[in-house]
mmCIF file of C-alpha atoms in Angstrom:
data_model
loop_
_atom_site.group_PDB
_atom_site.id
_atom_site.type_symbol
_atom_site.label_atom_id
_atom_site.label_comp_id
_atom_site.label_asym_id
_atom_site.label_seq_id
_atom_site.Cartn_x
_atom_site.Cartn_y
_atom_site.Cartn_z
ATOM 1 C CA UNK O 1 50.652 -71.021 -41.938
ATOM 2 C CA UNK O 2 48.682 -71.946 -44.245
ATOM 3 C CA UNK O 3 47.695 -75.113 -45.685
ATOM 4 C CA UNK O 4 48.427 -75.923 -49.305
ATOM 5 C CA UNK O 5 45.399 -76.942 -50.369
ATOM 6 C CA UNK O 6 42.567 -75.171 -48.812
ATOM 7 C CA UNK O 7 44.277 -71.838 -48.494
ATOM 8 C CA UNK O 8 43.168 -71.463 -44.336
ATOM 9 C CA UNK O 9 45.454 -69.793 -42.566
ATOM 10 C CA UNK O 10 46.036 -70.553 -38.686
ATOM 11 C CA UNK O 11 48.341 -69.005 -35.905
ATOM 12 C CA UNK O 12 51.633 -70.379 -34.960
ATOM 13 C CA UNK O 13 52.208 -68.107 -31.786
ATOM 14 C CA UNK O 14 49.670 -66.128 -29.945
ATOM 15 C CA UNK O 15 49.633 -61.932 -31.024
ATOM 16 C CA UNK O 16 49.521 -58.983 -28.726
ATOM 17 C CA UNK O 17 48.113 -56.168 -29.924
ATOM 18 C CA UNK O 18 49.398 -53.492 -27.674
ATOM 19 C CA UNK O 19 52.907 -54.676 -29.555
ATOM 20 C CA UNK O 20 51.322 -54.882 -33.009
ATOM 21 C CA UNK O 21 48.050 -54.206 -34.165
ATOM 22 C CA UNK O 22 48.277 -55.380 -37.896
ATOM 23 C CA UNK O 23 50.380 -57.565 -40.115
ATOM 24 C CA UNK O 24 50.897 -57.970 -43.224
ATOM 25 C CA UNK O 25 51.747 -61.205 -46.047
ATOM 26 C CA UNK O 26 51.631 -62.138 -49.621
ATOM 27 C CA UNK O 27 49.728 -65.403 -50.302
ATOM 28 C CA UNK O 28 50.565 -67.052 -53.326
ATOM 29 C CA UNK O 29 48.070 -69.225 -55.427
ATOM 30 C CA UNK O 30 49.583 -71.194 -58.501
ATOM 31 C CA UNK O 31 48.128 -74.496 -60.678
ATOM 32 C CA UNK O 32 49.317 -78.100 -61.549
ATOM 33 C CA UNK O 33 49.217 -77.006 -65.124
ATOM 34 C CA UNK O 34 51.581 -77.932 -67.241
ATOM 35 C CA UNK O 35 54.269 -77.039 -69.452
ATOM 36 C CA UNK O 36 54.343 -74.409 -67.221
ATOM 37 C CA UNK O 37 51.904 -73.685 -63.605
ATOM 38 C CA UNK O 38 50.318 -70.017 -63.605
ATOM 39 C CA UNK O 39 50.403 -68.307 -60.447
ATOM 40 C CA UNK O 40 48.736 -64.594 -58.551
ATOM 41 C CA UNK O 41 49.988 -62.936 -55.293
ATOM 42 C CA UNK O 42 47.209 -61.924 -53.396
ATOM 43 C CA UNK O 43 48.432 -58.469 -50.442
ATOM 44 C CA UNK O 44 46.425 -60.015 -47.148
ATOM 45 C CA UNK O 45 46.357 -57.090 -43.960
ATOM 46 C CA UNK O 46 45.417 -59.216 -40.748
ATOM 47 C CA UNK O 47 43.515 -56.885 -37.912
ATOM 48 C CA UNK O 48 44.334 -57.873 -34.491
ATOM 49 C CA UNK O 49 41.287 -57.141 -32.766
ATOM 50 C CA UNK O 50 41.188 -56.097 -29.045
ATOM 51 C CA UNK O 51 40.325 -57.746 -26.104
ATOM 52 C CA UNK O 52 40.313 -56.776 -22.420
ATOM 53 C CA UNK O 53 43.223 -58.143 -21.193
ATOM 54 C CA UNK O 54 44.420 -55.160 -18.696
ATOM 55 C CA UNK O 55 43.390 -53.819 -15.653
ATOM 56 C CA UNK O 56 42.991 -50.348 -15.120
ATOM 57 C CA UNK O 57 46.086 -48.739 -13.443
ATOM 58 C CA UNK O 58 46.324 -45.698 -11.624
ATOM 59 C CA UNK O 59 49.934 -43.762 -12.156
ATOM 60 C CA UNK O 60 50.843 -42.908 -9.316
ATOM 61 C CA UNK O 61 50.430 -44.951 -5.645
ATOM 62 C CA UNK O 62 49.653 -42.124 -3.795
ATOM 63 C CA UNK O 63 47.494 -39.020 -4.692
ATOM 64 C CA UNK O 64 46.280 -36.093 -2.047
ATOM 65 C CA UNK O 65 42.976 -33.868 -1.912
ATOM 66 C CA UNK O 66 41.847 -30.815 0.260
ATOM 67 C CA UNK O 67 38.755 -30.087 1.857
ATOM 68 C CA UNK O 68 37.808 -27.432 4.096
ATOM 69 C CA UNK O 69 36.879 -28.036 7.713
ATOM 70 C CA UNK O 70 33.671 -27.297 9.063
ATOM 71 C CA UNK O 71 31.420 -27.268 5.421
ATOM 72 C CA UNK O 72 28.259 -28.462 5.400
ATOM 73 C CA UNK O 73 28.247 -32.010 4.245
ATOM 74 C CA UNK O 74 28.208 -32.194 0.277
ATOM 75 C CA UNK O 75 29.350 -28.870 -0.241
ATOM 76 C CA UNK O 76 32.903 -29.477 -1.429
ATOM 77 C CA UNK O 77 32.933 -32.335 -4.451
ATOM 78 C CA UNK O 78 36.907 -33.250 -5.290
ATOM 79 C CA UNK O 79 37.483 -35.339 -8.537
ATOM 80 C CA UNK O 80 39.684 -38.536 -8.048
ATOM 81 C CA UNK O 81 42.350 -38.846 -9.928
ATOM 82 C CA UNK O 82 42.171 -40.911 -13.775
ATOM 83 C CA UNK O 83 43.088 -44.483 -14.593
ATOM 84 C CA UNK O 84 45.059 -45.780 -17.274
ATOM 85 C CA UNK O 85 44.462 -48.768 -19.437
ATOM 86 C CA UNK O 86 46.401 -50.843 -22.139
ATOM 87 C CA UNK O 87 44.049 -52.082 -23.405
ATOM 88 C CA UNK O 88 43.268 -49.785 -26.905
ATOM 89 C CA UNK O 89 39.530 -48.394 -27.092
ATOM 90 C CA UNK O 90 37.980 -49.273 -29.606
ATOM 91 C CA UNK O 91 35.722 -46.368 -31.493
ATOM 92 C CA UNK O 92 32.423 -45.985 -29.769
ATOM 93 C CA UNK O 93 33.521 -48.904 -27.034
ATOM 94 C CA UNK O 94 33.439 -47.159 -23.277
ATOM 95 C CA UNK O 95 34.731 -49.466 -21.112
ATOM 96 C CA UNK O 96 33.515 -48.192 -17.329
ATOM 97 C CA UNK O 97 35.820 -48.252 -14.653
ATOM 98 C CA UNK O 98 34.071 -48.003 -10.688
ATOM 99 C CA UNK O 99 35.928 -46.685 -8.365
ATOM 100 C CA UNK O 100 35.728 -48.007 -4.459
ATOM 101 C CA UNK O 101 37.013 -47.129 -0.953
ATOM 102 C CA UNK O 102 38.123 -50.055 0.491
ATOM 103 C CA UNK O 103 40.461 -48.660 3.540
ATOM 104 C CA UNK O 104 40.109 -46.306 6.145
ATOM 105 C CA UNK O 105 36.739 -44.662 5.572
ATOM 106 C CA UNK O 106 35.828 -46.314 9.008
ATOM 107 C CA UNK O 107 34.095 -43.149 10.312
ATOM 108 C CA UNK O 108 32.121 -42.883 7.378
ATOM 109 C CA UNK O 109 33.134 -39.654 6.606
ATOM 110 C CA UNK O 110 33.367 -39.048 2.666
ATOM 111 C CA UNK O 111 31.316 -41.057 -0.371
ATOM 112 C CA UNK O 112 33.085 -41.735 -3.278
ATOM 113 C CA UNK O 113 30.250 -42.165 -6.619
ATOM 114 C CA UNK O 114 31.865 -45.493 -7.876
ATOM 115 C CA UNK O 115 31.437 -43.743 -11.877
ATOM 116 C CA UNK O 116 31.645 -40.075 -12.064
ATOM 117 C CA UNK O 117 34.659 -40.535 -9.294
ATOM 118 C CA UNK O 118 33.583 -37.784 -7.128
ATOM 119 C CA UNK O 119 34.703 -37.839 -3.612
ATOM 120 C CA UNK O 120 32.013 -36.081 -1.252
ATOM 121 C CA UNK O 121 31.435 -35.973 2.483
ATOM 122 C CA UNK O 122 29.060 -37.044 4.273
ATOM 123 C CA UNK O 123 29.818 -35.757 7.185
ATOM 124 C CA UNK O 124 31.232 -32.217 8.499
ATOM 125 C CA UNK O 125 35.143 -32.346 8.761
ATOM 126 C CA UNK O 126 37.489 -30.790 11.957
ATOM 127 C CA UNK O 127 40.961 -29.771 11.693
ATOM 128 C CA UNK O 128 41.740 -29.313 15.048
ATOM 129 C CA UNK O 129 40.053 -33.400 15.451
ATOM 130 C CA UNK O 130 41.791 -34.455 12.701
ATOM 131 C CA UNK O 131 44.050 -33.050 10.030
ATOM 132 C CA UNK O 132 44.939 -35.847 7.434
ATOM 133 C CA UNK O 133 42.568 -38.380 6.595
ATOM 134 C CA UNK O 134 43.874 -41.385 4.301
ATOM 135 C CA UNK O 135 42.025 -43.280 1.999
ATOM 136 C CA UNK O 136 42.536 -46.702 -0.012
ATOM 137 C CA UNK O 137 40.895 -46.517 -3.883
ATOM 138 C CA UNK O 138 39.957 -49.433 -6.005
ATOM 139 C CA UNK O 139 39.590 -48.923 -9.587
ATOM 140 C CA UNK O 140 37.854 -52.369 -11.116
ATOM 141 C CA UNK O 141 35.470 -52.936 -14.811
ATOM 142 C CA UNK O 142 33.727 -54.616 -12.431
ATOM 143 C CA UNK O 143 30.931 -52.382 -11.885
ATOM 144 C CA UNK O 144 28.006 -54.595 -10.398
ATOM 145 C CA UNK O 145 30.184 -55.663 -6.629
ATOM 146 C CA UNK O 146 31.995 -53.753 -3.835
ATOM 147 C CA UNK O 147 35.355 -54.965 -3.591
ATOM 148 C CA UNK O 148 36.196 -56.060 -0.397
ATOM 149 C CA UNK O 149 37.703 -54.338 2.667
ATOM 150 C CA UNK O 150 41.669 -54.520 2.498
ATOM 151 C CA UNK O 151 43.880 -54.419 5.776
ATOM 152 C CA UNK O 152 46.968 -52.475 4.274
ATOM 153 C CA UNK O 153 47.780 -50.753 0.880
ATOM 154 C CA UNK O 154 49.997 -52.390 -1.548
ATOM 155 C CA UNK O 155 51.863 -50.607 -3.889
ATOM 156 C CA UNK O 156 52.770 -53.623 -5.803
ATOM 157 C CA UNK O 157 48.494 -53.262 -7.026
ATOM 158 C CA UNK O 158 48.333 -50.793 -9.433
ATOM 159 C CA UNK O 159 44.463 -50.717 -9.086
ATOM 160 C CA UNK O 160 45.333 -49.441 -5.712
ATOM 161 C CA UNK O 161 45.264 -45.332 -4.328
ATOM 162 C CA UNK O 162 46.513 -44.141 -1.384
ATOM 163 C CA UNK O 163 44.679 -40.592 -1.422
ATOM 164 C CA UNK O 164 45.492 -38.615 1.348
ATOM 165 C CA UNK O 165 42.856 -35.816 2.349
ATOM 166 C CA UNK O 166 44.132 -33.162 4.094
ATOM 167 C CA UNK O 167 41.770 -30.899 5.351
ATOM 168 C CA UNK O 168 42.329 -26.842 5.050
ATOM 169 C CA UNK O 169 42.275 -24.842 8.348
ATOM 170 C CA UNK O 170 39.470 -21.852 8.994
ATOM 171 C CA UNK O 171 39.692 -19.534 11.978
ATOM 172 C CA UNK O 172 37.266 -21.000 14.129
ATOM 173 C CA UNK O 173 39.023 -21.027 17.141
ATOM 174 C CA UNK O 174 39.691 -18.228 20.036
ATOM 175 C CA UNK O 175 42.573 -17.689 21.514
ATOM 176 C CA UNK O 176 42.670 -19.094 25.454
ATOM 177 C CA UNK O 177 44.980 -17.920 27.837
ATOM 178 C CA UNK O 178 47.837 -20.874 28.867
ATOM 179 C CA UNK O 179 46.275 -20.068 32.546
ATOM 180 C CA UNK O 180 43.544 -18.011 34.532
ATOM 181 C CA UNK O 181 45.996 -15.819 36.621
ATOM 182 C CA UNK O 182 49.599 -14.263 35.344
ATOM 183 C CA UNK O 183 51.460 -12.630 38.758
ATOM 184 C CA UNK O 184 54.698 -10.422 38.316
ATOM 185 C CA UNK O 185 56.375 -8.553 40.897
ATOM 186 C CA UNK O 186 58.295 -5.185 39.933
ATOM 187 C CA UNK O 187 60.080 -2.983 42.305
ATOM 188 C CA UNK O 188 59.945 0.725 41.768
ATOM 189 C CA UNK O 189 63.950 0.868 41.060
ATOM 190 C CA UNK O 190 62.815 -0.987 37.666
ATOM 191 C CA UNK O 191 64.361 0.858 34.299
ATOM 192 C CA UNK O 192 61.179 1.941 31.785
ATOM 193 C CA UNK O 193 61.260 -0.383 29.007
ATOM 194 C CA UNK O 194 61.880 -3.540 31.266
ATOM 195 C CA UNK O 195 60.293 -6.784 31.183
ATOM 196 C CA UNK O 196 59.272 -7.828 34.174
ATOM 197 C CA UNK O 197 56.197 -10.750 32.957
ATOM 198 C CA UNK O 198 54.907 -12.430 30.261
ATOM 199 C CA UNK O 199 51.644 -13.710 29.458
ATOM 200 C CA UNK O 200 50.895 -16.485 26.732
ATOM 201 C CA UNK O 201 47.792 -17.881 24.848
ATOM 202 C CA UNK O 202 47.445 -21.450 22.439
ATOM 203 C CA UNK O 203 44.844 -21.141 19.578
ATOM 204 C CA UNK O 204 44.743 -24.145 17.851
ATOM 205 C CA UNK O 205 44.034 -22.938 14.633
ATOM 206 C CA UNK O 206 46.854 -23.132 11.513
ATOM 207 C CA UNK O 207 49.021 -21.037 10.091
ATOM 208 C CA UNK O 208 48.138 -17.364 10.205
ATOM 209 C CA UNK O 209 44.628 -17.903 11.707
ATOM 210 C CA UNK O 210 47.213 -19.155 15.167
ATOM 211 C CA UNK O 211 49.210 -16.296 15.057
ATOM 212 C CA UNK O 212 48.492 -14.269 18.228
ATOM 213 C CA UNK O 213 49.310 -10.627 19.013
ATOM 214 C CA UNK O 214 48.513 -9.412 22.704
ATOM 215 C CA UNK O 215 47.339 -5.506 23.543
ATOM 216 C CA UNK O 216 45.761 -3.943 26.850
ATOM 217 C CA UNK O 217 42.662 -2.958 26.355
ATOM 218 C CA UNK O 218 41.778 -1.378 29.252
ATOM 219 C CA UNK O 219 43.304 0.858 32.156
ATOM 220 C CA UNK O 220 45.219 -0.102 34.757
ATOM 221 C CA UNK O 221 43.519 0.391 38.337
ATOM 222 C CA UNK O 222 45.922 1.616 41.027
ATOM 223 C CA UNK O 223 44.336 0.954 44.894
ATOM 224 C CA UNK O 224 45.624 2.800 47.363
ATOM 225 C CA UNK O 225 45.949 1.896 50.869
ATOM 226 C CA UNK O 226 42.303 1.948 51.861
ATOM 227 C CA UNK O 227 40.900 -0.023 49.150
ATOM 228 C CA UNK O 228 40.282 2.612 47.049
ATOM 229 C CA UNK O 229 40.841 2.490 43.104
ATOM 230 C CA UNK O 230 41.142 4.838 40.325
ATOM 231 C CA UNK O 231 41.987 4.228 36.682
ATOM 232 C CA UNK O 232 44.987 5.066 35.547
ATOM 233 C CA UNK O 233 46.002 4.704 31.570
ATOM 234 C CA UNK O 234 49.519 4.067 29.921
ATOM 235 C CA UNK O 235 50.743 2.478 33.091
ATOM 236 C CA UNK O 236 52.036 -0.440 31.315
ATOM 237 C CA UNK O 237 52.502 -1.639 27.954
ATOM 238 C CA UNK O 238 52.541 -5.540 26.338
ATOM 239 C CA UNK O 239 55.025 -6.911 23.458
ATOM 240 C CA UNK O 240 52.492 -7.591 20.882
ATOM 241 C CA UNK O 241 54.029 -10.668 19.891
ATOM 242 C CA UNK O 242 55.655 -12.356 22.850
ATOM 243 C CA UNK O 243 53.484 -11.095 25.663
ATOM 244 C CA UNK O 244 55.593 -9.769 27.974
ATOM 245 C CA UNK O 245 54.667 -6.650 29.981
ATOM 246 C CA UNK O 246 56.770 -3.548 30.650
#
């Protein structure tokens, strides 16, 4: 709206830069001369200045990172997902977004740098103790105060990210037999190759690190009736995969 006498332009409704950055109007000025008024035209381009009216937003609700178990604190660093901001970034203007852990870091295992968004460990991780750690990250443009902790993740709040940290296994556990002693009997009429007992062991590692093969690593001691023994080879075999003795 333009004032006919002063030429002052005023808004009739609010503007949204994210919808339309510029508006073009033509203004006509004319005098009241007689017998014919004289006039001239002017094209005006109105630039809509940006204001910070949007919060930083994560584009997904959930994100995951991997850390290796039993590594020294701070050795591994992982970059947390970036946010988007619907506000336009003016040339030369950089609005800082800070990240904070607001849930899940009870044992103080992790540190998140607010400005560069790098996540590191403060202690060694143990996959056999806990395989997945769940953190909630808060993104904010207010870098002067740490946000308060929250009780649960709200998927409707786009400033929050549910971060899952998977602890990658290393081969740090030896197989352990399920029993100290395995016993089995064999009769004289048992056919060659018959399975007559099984041994079993468990490995707390994961994947290939937990795969177990069995082998006979010593000779077999034969004891006679008087209690004397001698070593004999290859009396028994063991199935590498199942632990079956034959």
